[in-house]
Short mmCIF file of C-alpha atoms and ligand atoms in Angstrom, two decimals:
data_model
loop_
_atom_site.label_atom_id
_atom_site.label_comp_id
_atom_site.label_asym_id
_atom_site.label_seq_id
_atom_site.Cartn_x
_atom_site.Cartn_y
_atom_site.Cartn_z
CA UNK A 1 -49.88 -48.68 11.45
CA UNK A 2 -53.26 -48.03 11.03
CA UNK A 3 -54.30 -50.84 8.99
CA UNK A 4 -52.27 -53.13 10.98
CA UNK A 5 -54.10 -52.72 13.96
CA UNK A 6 -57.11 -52.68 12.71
CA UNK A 7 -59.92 -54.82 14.22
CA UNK A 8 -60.82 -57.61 11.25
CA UNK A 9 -64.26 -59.83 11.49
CA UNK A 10 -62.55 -63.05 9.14
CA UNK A 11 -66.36 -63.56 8.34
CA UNK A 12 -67.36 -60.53 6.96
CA UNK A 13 -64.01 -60.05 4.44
CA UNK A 14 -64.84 -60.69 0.53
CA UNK A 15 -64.04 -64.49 -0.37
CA UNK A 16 -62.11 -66.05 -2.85
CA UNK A 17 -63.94 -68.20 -5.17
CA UNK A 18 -61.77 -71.05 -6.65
CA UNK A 19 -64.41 -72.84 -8.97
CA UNK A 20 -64.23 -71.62 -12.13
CA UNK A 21 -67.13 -68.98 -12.47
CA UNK A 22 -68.39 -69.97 -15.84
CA UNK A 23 -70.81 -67.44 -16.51
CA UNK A 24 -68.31 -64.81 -17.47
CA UNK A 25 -66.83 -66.84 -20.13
CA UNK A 26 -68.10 -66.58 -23.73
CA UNK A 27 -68.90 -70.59 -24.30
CA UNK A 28 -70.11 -70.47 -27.94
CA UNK A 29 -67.06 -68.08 -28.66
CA UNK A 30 -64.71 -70.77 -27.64
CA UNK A 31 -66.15 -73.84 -28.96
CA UNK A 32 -65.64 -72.15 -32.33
CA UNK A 33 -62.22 -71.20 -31.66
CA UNK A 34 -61.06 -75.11 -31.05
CA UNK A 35 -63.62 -75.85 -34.39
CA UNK A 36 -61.13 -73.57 -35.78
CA UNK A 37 -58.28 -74.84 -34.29
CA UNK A 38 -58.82 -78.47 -34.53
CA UNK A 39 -59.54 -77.51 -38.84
CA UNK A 40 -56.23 -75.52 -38.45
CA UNK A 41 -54.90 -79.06 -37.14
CA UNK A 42 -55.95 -81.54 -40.06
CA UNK A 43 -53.98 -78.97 -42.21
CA UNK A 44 -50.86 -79.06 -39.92
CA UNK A 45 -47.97 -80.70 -40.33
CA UNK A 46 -45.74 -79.33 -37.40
CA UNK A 47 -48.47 -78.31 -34.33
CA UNK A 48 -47.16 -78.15 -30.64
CA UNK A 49 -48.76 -76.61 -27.60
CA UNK A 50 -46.65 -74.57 -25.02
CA UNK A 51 -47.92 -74.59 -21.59
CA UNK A 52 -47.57 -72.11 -18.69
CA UNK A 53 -47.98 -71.75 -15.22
CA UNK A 54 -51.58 -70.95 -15.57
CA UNK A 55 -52.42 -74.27 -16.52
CA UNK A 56 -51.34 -75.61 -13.09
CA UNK A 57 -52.70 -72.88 -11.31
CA UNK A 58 -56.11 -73.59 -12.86
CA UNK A 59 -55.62 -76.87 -11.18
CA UNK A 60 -55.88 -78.37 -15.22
CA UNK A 61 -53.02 -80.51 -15.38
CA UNK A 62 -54.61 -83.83 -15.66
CA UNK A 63 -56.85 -82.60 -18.16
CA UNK A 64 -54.26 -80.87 -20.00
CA UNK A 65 -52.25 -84.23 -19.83
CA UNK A 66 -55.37 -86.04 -21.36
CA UNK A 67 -55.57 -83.82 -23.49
CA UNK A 68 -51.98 -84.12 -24.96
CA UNK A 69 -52.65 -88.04 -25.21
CA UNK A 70 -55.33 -87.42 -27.58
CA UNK A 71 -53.83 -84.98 -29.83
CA UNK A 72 -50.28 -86.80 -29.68
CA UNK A 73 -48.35 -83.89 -29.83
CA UNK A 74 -45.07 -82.58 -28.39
CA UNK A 75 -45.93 -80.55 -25.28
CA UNK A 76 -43.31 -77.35 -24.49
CA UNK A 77 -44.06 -76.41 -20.64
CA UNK A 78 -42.58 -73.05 -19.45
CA UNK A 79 -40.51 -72.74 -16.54
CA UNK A 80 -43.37 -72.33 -14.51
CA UNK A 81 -45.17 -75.66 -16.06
CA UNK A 82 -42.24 -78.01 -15.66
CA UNK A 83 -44.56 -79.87 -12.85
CA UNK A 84 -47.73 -79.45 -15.45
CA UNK A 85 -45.68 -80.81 -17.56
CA UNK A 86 -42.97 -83.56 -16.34
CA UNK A 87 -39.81 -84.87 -18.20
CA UNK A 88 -42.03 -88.12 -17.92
CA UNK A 89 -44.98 -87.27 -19.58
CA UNK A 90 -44.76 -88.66 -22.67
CA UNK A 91 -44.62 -85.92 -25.12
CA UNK A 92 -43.17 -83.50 -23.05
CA UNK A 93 -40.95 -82.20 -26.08
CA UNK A 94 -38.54 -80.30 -23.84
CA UNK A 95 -37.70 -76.78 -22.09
CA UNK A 96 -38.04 -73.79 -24.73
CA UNK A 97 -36.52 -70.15 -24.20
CA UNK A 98 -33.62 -67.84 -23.80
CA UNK A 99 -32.39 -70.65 -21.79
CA UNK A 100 -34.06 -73.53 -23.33
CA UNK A 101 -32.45 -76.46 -22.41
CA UNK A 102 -33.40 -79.93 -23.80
CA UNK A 103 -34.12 -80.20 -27.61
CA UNK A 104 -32.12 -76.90 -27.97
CA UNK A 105 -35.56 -75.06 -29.16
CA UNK A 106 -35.89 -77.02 -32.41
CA UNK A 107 -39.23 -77.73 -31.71
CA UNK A 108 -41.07 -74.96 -31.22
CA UNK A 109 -39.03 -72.66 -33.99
CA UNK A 110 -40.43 -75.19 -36.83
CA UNK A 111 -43.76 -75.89 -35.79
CA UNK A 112 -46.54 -74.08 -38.14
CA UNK A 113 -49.29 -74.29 -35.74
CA UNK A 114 -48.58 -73.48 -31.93
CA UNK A 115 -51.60 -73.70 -29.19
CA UNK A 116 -50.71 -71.80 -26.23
CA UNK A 117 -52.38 -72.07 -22.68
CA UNK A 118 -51.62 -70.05 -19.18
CA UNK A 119 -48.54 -68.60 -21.13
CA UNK A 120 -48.18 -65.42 -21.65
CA UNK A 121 -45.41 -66.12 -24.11
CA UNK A 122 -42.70 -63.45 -22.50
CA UNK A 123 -39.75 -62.25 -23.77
CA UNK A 124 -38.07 -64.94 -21.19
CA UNK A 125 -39.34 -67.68 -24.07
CA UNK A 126 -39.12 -66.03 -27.33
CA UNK A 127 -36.05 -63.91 -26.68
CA UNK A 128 -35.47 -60.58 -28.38
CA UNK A 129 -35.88 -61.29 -31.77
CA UNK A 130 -39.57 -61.58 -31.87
CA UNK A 131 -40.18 -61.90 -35.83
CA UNK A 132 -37.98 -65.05 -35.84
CA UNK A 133 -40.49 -66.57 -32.80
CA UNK A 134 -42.22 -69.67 -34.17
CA UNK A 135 -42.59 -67.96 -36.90
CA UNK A 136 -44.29 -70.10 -39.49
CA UNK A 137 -46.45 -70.84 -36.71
CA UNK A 138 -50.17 -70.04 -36.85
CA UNK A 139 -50.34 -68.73 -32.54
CA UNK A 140 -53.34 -69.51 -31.08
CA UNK A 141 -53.43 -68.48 -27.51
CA UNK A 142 -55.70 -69.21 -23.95
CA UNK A 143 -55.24 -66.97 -21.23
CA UNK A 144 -57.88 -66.44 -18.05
CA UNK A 145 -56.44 -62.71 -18.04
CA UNK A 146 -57.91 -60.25 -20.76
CA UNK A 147 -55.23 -57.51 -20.15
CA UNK A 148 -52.87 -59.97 -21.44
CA UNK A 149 -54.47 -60.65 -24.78
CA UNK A 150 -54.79 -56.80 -24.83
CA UNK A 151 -52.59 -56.39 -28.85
CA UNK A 152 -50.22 -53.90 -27.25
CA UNK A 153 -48.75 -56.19 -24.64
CA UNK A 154 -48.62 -59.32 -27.15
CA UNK A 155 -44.59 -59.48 -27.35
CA UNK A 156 -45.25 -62.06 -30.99
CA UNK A 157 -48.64 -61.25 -32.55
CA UNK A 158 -51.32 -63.57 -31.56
CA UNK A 159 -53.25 -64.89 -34.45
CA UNK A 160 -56.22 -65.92 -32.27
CA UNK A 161 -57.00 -64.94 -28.71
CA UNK A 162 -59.04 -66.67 -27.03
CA UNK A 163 -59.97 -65.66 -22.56
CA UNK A 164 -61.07 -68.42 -21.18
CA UNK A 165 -59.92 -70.62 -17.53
CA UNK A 166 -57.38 -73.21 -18.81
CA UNK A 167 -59.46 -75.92 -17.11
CA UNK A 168 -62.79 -74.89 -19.29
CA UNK A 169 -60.61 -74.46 -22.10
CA UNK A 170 -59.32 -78.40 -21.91
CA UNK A 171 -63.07 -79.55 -20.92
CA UNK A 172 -64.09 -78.04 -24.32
CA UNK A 173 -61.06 -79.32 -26.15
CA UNK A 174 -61.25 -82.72 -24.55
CA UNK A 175 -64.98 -82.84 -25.47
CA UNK A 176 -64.43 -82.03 -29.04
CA UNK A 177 -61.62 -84.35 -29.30
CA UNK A 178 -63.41 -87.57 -28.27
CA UNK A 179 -64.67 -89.83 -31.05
CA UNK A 180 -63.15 -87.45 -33.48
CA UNK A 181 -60.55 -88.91 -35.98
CA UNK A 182 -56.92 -86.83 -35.92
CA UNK A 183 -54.23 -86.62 -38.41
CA UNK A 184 -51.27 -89.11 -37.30
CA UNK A 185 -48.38 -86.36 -36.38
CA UNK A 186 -46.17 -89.07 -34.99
CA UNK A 187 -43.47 -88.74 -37.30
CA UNK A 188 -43.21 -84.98 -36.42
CA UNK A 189 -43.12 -85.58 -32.42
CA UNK A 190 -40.67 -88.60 -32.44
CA UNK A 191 -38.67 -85.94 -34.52
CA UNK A 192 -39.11 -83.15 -31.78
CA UNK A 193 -38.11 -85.95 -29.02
CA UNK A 194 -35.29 -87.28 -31.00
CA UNK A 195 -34.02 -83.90 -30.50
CA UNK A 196 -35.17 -83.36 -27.30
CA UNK A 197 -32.40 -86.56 -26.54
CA UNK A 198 -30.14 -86.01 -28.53
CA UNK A 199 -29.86 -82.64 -27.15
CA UNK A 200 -29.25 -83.35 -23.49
CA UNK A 201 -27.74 -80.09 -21.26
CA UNK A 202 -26.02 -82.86 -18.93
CA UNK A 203 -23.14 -84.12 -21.28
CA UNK A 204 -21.33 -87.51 -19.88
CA UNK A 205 -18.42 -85.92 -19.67
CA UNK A 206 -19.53 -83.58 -17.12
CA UNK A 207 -20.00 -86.93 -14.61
CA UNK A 208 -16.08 -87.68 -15.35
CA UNK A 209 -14.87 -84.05 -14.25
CA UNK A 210 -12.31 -84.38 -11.43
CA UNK A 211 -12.17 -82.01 -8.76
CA UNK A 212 -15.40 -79.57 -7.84
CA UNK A 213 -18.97 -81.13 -8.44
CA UNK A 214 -20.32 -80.05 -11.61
CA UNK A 215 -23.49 -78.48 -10.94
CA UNK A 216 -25.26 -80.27 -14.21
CA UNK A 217 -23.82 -83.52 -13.38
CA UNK A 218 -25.28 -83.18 -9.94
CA UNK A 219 -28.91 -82.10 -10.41
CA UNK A 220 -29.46 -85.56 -12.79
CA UNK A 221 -27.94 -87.86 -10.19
CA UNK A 222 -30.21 -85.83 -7.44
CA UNK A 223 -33.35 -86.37 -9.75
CA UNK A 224 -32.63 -89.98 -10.30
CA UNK A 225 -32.30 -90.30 -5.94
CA UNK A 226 -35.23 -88.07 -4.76
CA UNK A 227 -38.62 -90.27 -5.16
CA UNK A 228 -41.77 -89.42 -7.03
CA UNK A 229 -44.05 -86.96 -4.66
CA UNK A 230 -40.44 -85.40 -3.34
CA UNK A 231 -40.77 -81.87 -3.66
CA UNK A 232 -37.92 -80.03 -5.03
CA UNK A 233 -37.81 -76.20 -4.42
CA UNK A 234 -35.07 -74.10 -6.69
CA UNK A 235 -33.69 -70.66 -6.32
CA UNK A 236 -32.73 -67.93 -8.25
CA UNK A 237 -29.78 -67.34 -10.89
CA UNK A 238 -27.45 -69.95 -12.09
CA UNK A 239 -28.96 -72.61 -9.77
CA UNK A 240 -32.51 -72.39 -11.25
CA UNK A 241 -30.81 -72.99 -14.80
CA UNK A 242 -28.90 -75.80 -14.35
CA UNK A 243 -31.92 -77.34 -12.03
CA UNK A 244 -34.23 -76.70 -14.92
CA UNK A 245 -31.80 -78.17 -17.67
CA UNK A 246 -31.15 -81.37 -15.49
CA UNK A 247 -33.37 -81.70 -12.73
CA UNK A 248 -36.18 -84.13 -14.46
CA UNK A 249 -39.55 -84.46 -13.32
CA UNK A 250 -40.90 -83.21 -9.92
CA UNK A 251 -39.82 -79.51 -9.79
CA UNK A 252 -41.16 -76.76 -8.26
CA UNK A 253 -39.98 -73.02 -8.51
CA UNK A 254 -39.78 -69.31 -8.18
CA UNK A 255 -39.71 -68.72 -11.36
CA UNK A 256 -41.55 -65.67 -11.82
CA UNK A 257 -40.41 -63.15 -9.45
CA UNK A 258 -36.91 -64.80 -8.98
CA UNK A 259 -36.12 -63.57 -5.78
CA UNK A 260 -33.02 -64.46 -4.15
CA UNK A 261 -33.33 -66.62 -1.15
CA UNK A 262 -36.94 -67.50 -1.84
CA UNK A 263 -36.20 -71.48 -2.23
CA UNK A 264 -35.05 -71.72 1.82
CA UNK A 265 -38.16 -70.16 2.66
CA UNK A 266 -40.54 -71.63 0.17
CA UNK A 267 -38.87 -75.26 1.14
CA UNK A 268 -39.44 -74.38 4.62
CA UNK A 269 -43.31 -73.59 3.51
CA UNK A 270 -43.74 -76.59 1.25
CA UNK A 271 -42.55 -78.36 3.92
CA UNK A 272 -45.17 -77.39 6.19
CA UNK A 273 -48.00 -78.48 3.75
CA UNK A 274 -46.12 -81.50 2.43
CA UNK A 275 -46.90 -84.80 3.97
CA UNK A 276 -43.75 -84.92 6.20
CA UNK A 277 -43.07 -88.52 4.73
CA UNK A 278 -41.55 -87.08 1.43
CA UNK A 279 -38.44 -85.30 0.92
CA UNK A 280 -38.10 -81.32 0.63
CA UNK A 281 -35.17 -80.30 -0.65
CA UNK A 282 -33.90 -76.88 -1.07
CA UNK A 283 -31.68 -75.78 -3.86
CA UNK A 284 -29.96 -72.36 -3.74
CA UNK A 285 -26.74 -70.45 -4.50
CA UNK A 286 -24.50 -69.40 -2.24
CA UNK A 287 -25.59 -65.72 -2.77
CA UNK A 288 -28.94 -66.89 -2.08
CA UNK A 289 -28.32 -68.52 1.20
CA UNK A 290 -26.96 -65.44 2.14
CA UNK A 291 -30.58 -63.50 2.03
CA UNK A 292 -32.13 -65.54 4.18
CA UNK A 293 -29.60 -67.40 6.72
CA UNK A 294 -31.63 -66.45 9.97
CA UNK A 295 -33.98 -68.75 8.80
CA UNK A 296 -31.61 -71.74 9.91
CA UNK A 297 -32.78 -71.02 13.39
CA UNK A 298 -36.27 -71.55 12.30
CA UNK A 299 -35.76 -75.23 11.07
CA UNK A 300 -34.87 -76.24 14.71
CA UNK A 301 -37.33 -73.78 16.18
CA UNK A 302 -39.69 -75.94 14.33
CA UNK A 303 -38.01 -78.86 13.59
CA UNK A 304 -38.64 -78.45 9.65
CA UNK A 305 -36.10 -81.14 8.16
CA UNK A 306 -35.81 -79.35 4.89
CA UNK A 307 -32.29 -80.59 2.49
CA UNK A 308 -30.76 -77.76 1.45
CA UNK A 309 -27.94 -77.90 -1.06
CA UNK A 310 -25.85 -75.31 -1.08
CA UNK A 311 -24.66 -75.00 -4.85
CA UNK A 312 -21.53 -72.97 -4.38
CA UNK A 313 -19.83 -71.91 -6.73
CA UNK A 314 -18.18 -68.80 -4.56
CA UNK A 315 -19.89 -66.13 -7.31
CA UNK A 316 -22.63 -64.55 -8.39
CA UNK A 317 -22.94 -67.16 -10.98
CA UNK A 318 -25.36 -65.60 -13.60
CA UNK A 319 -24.41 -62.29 -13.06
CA UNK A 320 -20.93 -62.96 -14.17
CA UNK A 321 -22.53 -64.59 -17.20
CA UNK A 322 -24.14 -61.76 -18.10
CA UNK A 323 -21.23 -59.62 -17.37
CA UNK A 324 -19.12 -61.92 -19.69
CA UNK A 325 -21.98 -61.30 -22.69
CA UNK A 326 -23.13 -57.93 -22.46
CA UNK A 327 -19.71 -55.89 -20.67
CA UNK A 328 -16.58 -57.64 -21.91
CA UNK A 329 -16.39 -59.97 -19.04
CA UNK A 330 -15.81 -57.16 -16.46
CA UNK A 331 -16.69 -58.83 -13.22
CA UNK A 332 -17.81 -56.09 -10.98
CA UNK A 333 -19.27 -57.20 -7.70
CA UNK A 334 -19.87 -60.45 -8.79
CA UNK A 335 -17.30 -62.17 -6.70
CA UNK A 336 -14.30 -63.09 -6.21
CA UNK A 337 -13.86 -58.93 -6.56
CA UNK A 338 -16.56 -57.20 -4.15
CA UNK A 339 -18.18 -60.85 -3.31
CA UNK A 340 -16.76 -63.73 -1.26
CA UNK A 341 -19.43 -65.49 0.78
CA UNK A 342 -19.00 -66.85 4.16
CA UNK A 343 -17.81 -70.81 5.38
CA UNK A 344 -21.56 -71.61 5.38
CA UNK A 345 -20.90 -75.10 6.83
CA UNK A 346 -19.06 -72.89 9.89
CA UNK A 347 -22.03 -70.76 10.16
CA UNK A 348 -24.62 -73.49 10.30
CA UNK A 349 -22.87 -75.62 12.74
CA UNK A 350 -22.70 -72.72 15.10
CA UNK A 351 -26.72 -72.43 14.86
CA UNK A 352 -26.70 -76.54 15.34
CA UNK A 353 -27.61 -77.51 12.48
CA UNK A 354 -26.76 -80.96 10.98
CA UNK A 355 -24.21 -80.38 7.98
CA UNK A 356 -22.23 -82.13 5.71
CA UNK A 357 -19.86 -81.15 2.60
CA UNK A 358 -19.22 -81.93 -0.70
CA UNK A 359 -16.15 -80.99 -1.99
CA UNK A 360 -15.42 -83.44 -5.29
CA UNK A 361 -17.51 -84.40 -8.24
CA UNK A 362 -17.14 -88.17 -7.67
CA UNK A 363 -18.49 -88.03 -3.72
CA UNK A 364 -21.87 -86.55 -5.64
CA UNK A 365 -24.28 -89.45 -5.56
CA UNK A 366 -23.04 -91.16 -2.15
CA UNK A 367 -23.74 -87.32 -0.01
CA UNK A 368 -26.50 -86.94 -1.84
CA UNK A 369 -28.26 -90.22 -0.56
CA UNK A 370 -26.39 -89.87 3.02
CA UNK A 371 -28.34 -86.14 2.92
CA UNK A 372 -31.92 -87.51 1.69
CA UNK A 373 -31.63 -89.99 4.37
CA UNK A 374 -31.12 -87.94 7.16
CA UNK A 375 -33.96 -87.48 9.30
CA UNK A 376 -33.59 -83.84 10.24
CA UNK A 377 -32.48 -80.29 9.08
CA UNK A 378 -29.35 -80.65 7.44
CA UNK A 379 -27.10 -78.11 5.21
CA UNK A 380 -24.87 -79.42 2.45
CA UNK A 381 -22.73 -76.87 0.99
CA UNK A 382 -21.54 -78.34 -2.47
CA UNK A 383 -18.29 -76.72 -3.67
CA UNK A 384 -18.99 -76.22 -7.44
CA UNK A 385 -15.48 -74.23 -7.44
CA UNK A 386 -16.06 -71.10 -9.77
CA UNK A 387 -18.53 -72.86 -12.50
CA UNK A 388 -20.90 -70.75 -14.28
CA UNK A 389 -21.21 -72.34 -17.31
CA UNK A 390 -24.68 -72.46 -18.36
CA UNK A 391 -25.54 -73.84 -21.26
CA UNK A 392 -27.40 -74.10 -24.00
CA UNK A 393 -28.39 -70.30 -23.86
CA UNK A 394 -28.88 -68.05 -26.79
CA UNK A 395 -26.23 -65.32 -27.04
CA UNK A 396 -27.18 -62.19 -27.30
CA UNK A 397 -30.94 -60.14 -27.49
CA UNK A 398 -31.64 -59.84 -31.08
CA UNK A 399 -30.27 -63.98 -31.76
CA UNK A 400 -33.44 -66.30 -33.08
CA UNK A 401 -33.80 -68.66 -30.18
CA UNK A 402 -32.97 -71.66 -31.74
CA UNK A 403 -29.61 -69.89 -32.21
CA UNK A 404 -28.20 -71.45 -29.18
CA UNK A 405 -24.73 -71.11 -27.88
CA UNK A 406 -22.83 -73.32 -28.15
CA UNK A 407 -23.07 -72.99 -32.02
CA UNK A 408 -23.68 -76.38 -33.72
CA UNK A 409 -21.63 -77.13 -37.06
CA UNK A 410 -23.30 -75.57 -39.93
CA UNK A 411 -24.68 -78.82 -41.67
CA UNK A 412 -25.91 -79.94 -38.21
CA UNK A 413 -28.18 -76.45 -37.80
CA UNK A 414 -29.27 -77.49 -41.15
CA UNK A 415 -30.22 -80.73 -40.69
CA UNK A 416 -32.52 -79.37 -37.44
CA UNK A 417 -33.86 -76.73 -38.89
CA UNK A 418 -36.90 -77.19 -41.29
CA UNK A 419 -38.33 -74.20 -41.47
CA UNK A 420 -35.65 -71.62 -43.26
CA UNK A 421 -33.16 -70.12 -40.78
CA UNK A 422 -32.82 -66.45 -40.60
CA UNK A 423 -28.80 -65.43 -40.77
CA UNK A 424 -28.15 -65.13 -37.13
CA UNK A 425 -26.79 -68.57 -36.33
CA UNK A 426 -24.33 -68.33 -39.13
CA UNK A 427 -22.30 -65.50 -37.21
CA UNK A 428 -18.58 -66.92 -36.95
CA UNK A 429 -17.58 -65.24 -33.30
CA UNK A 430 -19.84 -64.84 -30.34
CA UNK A 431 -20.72 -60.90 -30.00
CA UNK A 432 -19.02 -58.62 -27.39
CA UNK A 433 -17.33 -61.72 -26.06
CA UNK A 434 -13.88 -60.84 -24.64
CA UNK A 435 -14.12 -62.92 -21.33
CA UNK A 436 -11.55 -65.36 -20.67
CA UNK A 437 -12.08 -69.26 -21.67
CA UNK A 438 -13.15 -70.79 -18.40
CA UNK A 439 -12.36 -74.59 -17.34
CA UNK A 440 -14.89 -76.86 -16.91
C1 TPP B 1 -33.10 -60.16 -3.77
C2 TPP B 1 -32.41 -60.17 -5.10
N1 TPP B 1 -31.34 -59.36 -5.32
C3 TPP B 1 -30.72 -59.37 -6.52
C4 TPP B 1 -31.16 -60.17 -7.54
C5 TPP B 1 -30.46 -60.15 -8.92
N2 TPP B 1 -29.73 -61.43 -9.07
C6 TPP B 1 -30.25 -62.44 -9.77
S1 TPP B 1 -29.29 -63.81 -9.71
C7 TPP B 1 -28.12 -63.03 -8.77
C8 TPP B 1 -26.88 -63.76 -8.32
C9 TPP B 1 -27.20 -65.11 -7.71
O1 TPP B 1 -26.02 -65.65 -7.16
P1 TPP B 1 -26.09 -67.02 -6.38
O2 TPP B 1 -27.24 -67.03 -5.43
O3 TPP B 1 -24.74 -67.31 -5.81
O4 TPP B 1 -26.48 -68.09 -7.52
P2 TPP B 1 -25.69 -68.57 -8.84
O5 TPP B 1 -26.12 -67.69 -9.97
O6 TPP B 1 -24.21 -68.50 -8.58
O7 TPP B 1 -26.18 -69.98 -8.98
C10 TPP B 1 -28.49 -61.70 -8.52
C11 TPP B 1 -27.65 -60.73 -7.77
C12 TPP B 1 -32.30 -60.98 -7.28
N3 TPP B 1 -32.82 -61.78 -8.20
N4 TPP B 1 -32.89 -60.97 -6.07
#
């Protein structure tokens, strides 16, 4: 109580300085890390970078882009990077992780030499089994933050650390790159984007299902509709998967926190410092919704036309996955035992808000373009019937990450795997699994 009353002269609080203070960076230290880096290049045969959040909030991504032109590289963003790094951008080599989705993580697990930048590299990406990470992979890694090059919270060893601001880092790297002849790696990243495509998430089959919409299915067709400059906000649980496995280009997310309920309010705040021309829409689960449903009165309070999508799929979608894995499929509180949620269509009507529904896989593409149309609030709760099927996901802590569930035949792991596999993916069941087969 005390603070909040307290008197506050604006003028006199400490500011926040958003140039890049160079002086506290070590320059000659860094210009002979990428001299070491680019001779580590000539001698690679497999390099990629991996890019994190940091990079955007840096405000680097054009230079990282350039950068990525020049070396000709594939380009793994994190979760956090997947607007740093767009499914259009030309060697973005695909999503990489516990969940990665496109490319199934072939890429990063054979590359030898792996540049990092605004990643931390958490357990999120290289998944439990740490000694299996990229691990012919010389690690070089950028971060502004010294605690996190501190050795004790490196989850994989870093070979070289290296604190600097991403957006130095790529001035330097850019500078040292022009007029300097490179190695040809294009064989290696058409291989990583081969399997970047040929390893799609959204499977055409999933556009054919009758009945419900299939979440998957529905996030491409909503990418292809929305327009470059749309902003696209994503929740938490199973909806953030599937919109980072399909959603392509143009994402923005919660990513690190991964509260439920964020995306309604951080729609609602993009919105505000959007251009009000472009779309905002507003992905979330129907768990989600539930956090923050007051809010509906705040779009007509301030008449913030914000597309939300309900994805419902009546659960707790990625808790019952993770109940499935890790406790024989006993689905405690995860719905339909101990959760049901609310008719949310009934609920926002009675506020007066504009709603529509969406109730079979085939109306998909003509509600979503009636929905980005409308000019106005609107709620569209998308019955996804019980899925919660996300896929591909590694199974289980200690798996390799390019281990992924669903297993591919033997001789096909073997074909994609160039650097030796350790034994994990050859495991004939999935571990712990006792949960029924569900339909798709
Ligand atoms: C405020 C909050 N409470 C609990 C959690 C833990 N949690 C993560 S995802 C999830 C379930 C999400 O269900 P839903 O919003 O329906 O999305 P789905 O996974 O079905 O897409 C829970 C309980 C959380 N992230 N945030």
């Amino acid at each position: 109580m005390d603070l909040q009353k307290t008197e506050i002269d604006t003028d006199k609080l400490v500011g926040f300085q958003s140039e890049i203070n160079r002086s506290v960076y070590d320059i000659a230290f860094i210009d002979a890390k990428i001299d070491q880096f680019l001779k580590d290049f000539k001698k690679s045969k497999r390099p990629v970078m991996l890019i994190g959040g940091g990079v955007g909030l840096a405000k680097a991504t054009e230079l990282l882009q350039k950068a990525g032109r020049m070396l000709k590289i594939p380009i793994f963003p994190t979760w956090n990077a997947l607007d740093v790094v767009p499914s259009d951008y030309k060697y973005y080599g695909g999503c990489v992780g516990t969940y990665g989705g496109p490319g199934r993580n072939f890429g990063i697990q054979n590359s030898d030499l792996l540049l990092a930048v605004g990643s931390r590299i958490s357990g999120r990406i290289t998944g439990g089994n740490l000694k299996t990470f990229a691990r012919a992979a010389k690690k070089y890694v950028v971060d502004v933050d010294p605690v996190l090059l501190q050795e004790k919270l490196q989850q994989v060893p870093f070979d070289i650390s290296i604190r600097c601001d991403a957006k130095l880092f790529m001035e330097r790297l850019i500078l040292k790159l022009e007029n300097r002849p490179l190695p040809n790696m294009s064989s290696w990243t058409k291989q990583v984007l081969d399997w970047k495509d040929k390893y799609d998430p959204v499977l055409p089959e999933f556009f054919k299902q009758k009945e419900h919409v299939n979440p998957y299915a529905f996030m491409r067709t909503l990418s292809q509709e929305m327009k470059s400059g749309d902003i696209l906000v994503a929740d938490c649980g199973g909806n953030i998967v599937t919109s980072n496995h399909a959603f392509e280009t143009k994402n923005f997310s919660n990513n690190g926190n991964s509260p439920m309920g964020f995306s309604f309010c951080g729609a609602i705040g993009a919105w505000f410092a959007s251009n009000k021309k472009s779309n905002v829409v507003c992905i979330i689960g129907d768990g989600g919704f539930t956090m923050n449903i007051q809010e509906l009165q705040t779009l007509l309070t301030y008449g913030i036309k914000v597309k939300t999508f309900i994805m419902n799929n009546h659960v707790y979608g990625i808790i019952k996955a993770f109940q499935d894995t890790n406790v024989e499929g006993r689905h405690e509180a995860s719905g339909p035992k101990g959760y049901v949620p609310p008719d949310f269509v009934k609920i926002s009507d009675a506020y007066g808000v504009s709603t529509r529904r969406i109730k079979k896989n085939i109306d998909a593409k003509k509600m979503i373009r009636e929905v980005l149309a409308y000019d106005g609030p609107i709620i569209c709760d998308v019955d996804c019937g019980d899925w919660y099927t996300y896929e591909p996901r590694v199974f289980g802590w200690d798996t390799p990450i390019e281990d992924m569930y669903p297993y591919l035949p033997r001789d096909e792991f073997r074909k994609n795997m160039i650097i030796d596999p350790v034994l994990g993916w050859e495991k004939p069941h999935l571990p712990g699994i006792k949960a029924k087969k569900q339909k798709k």
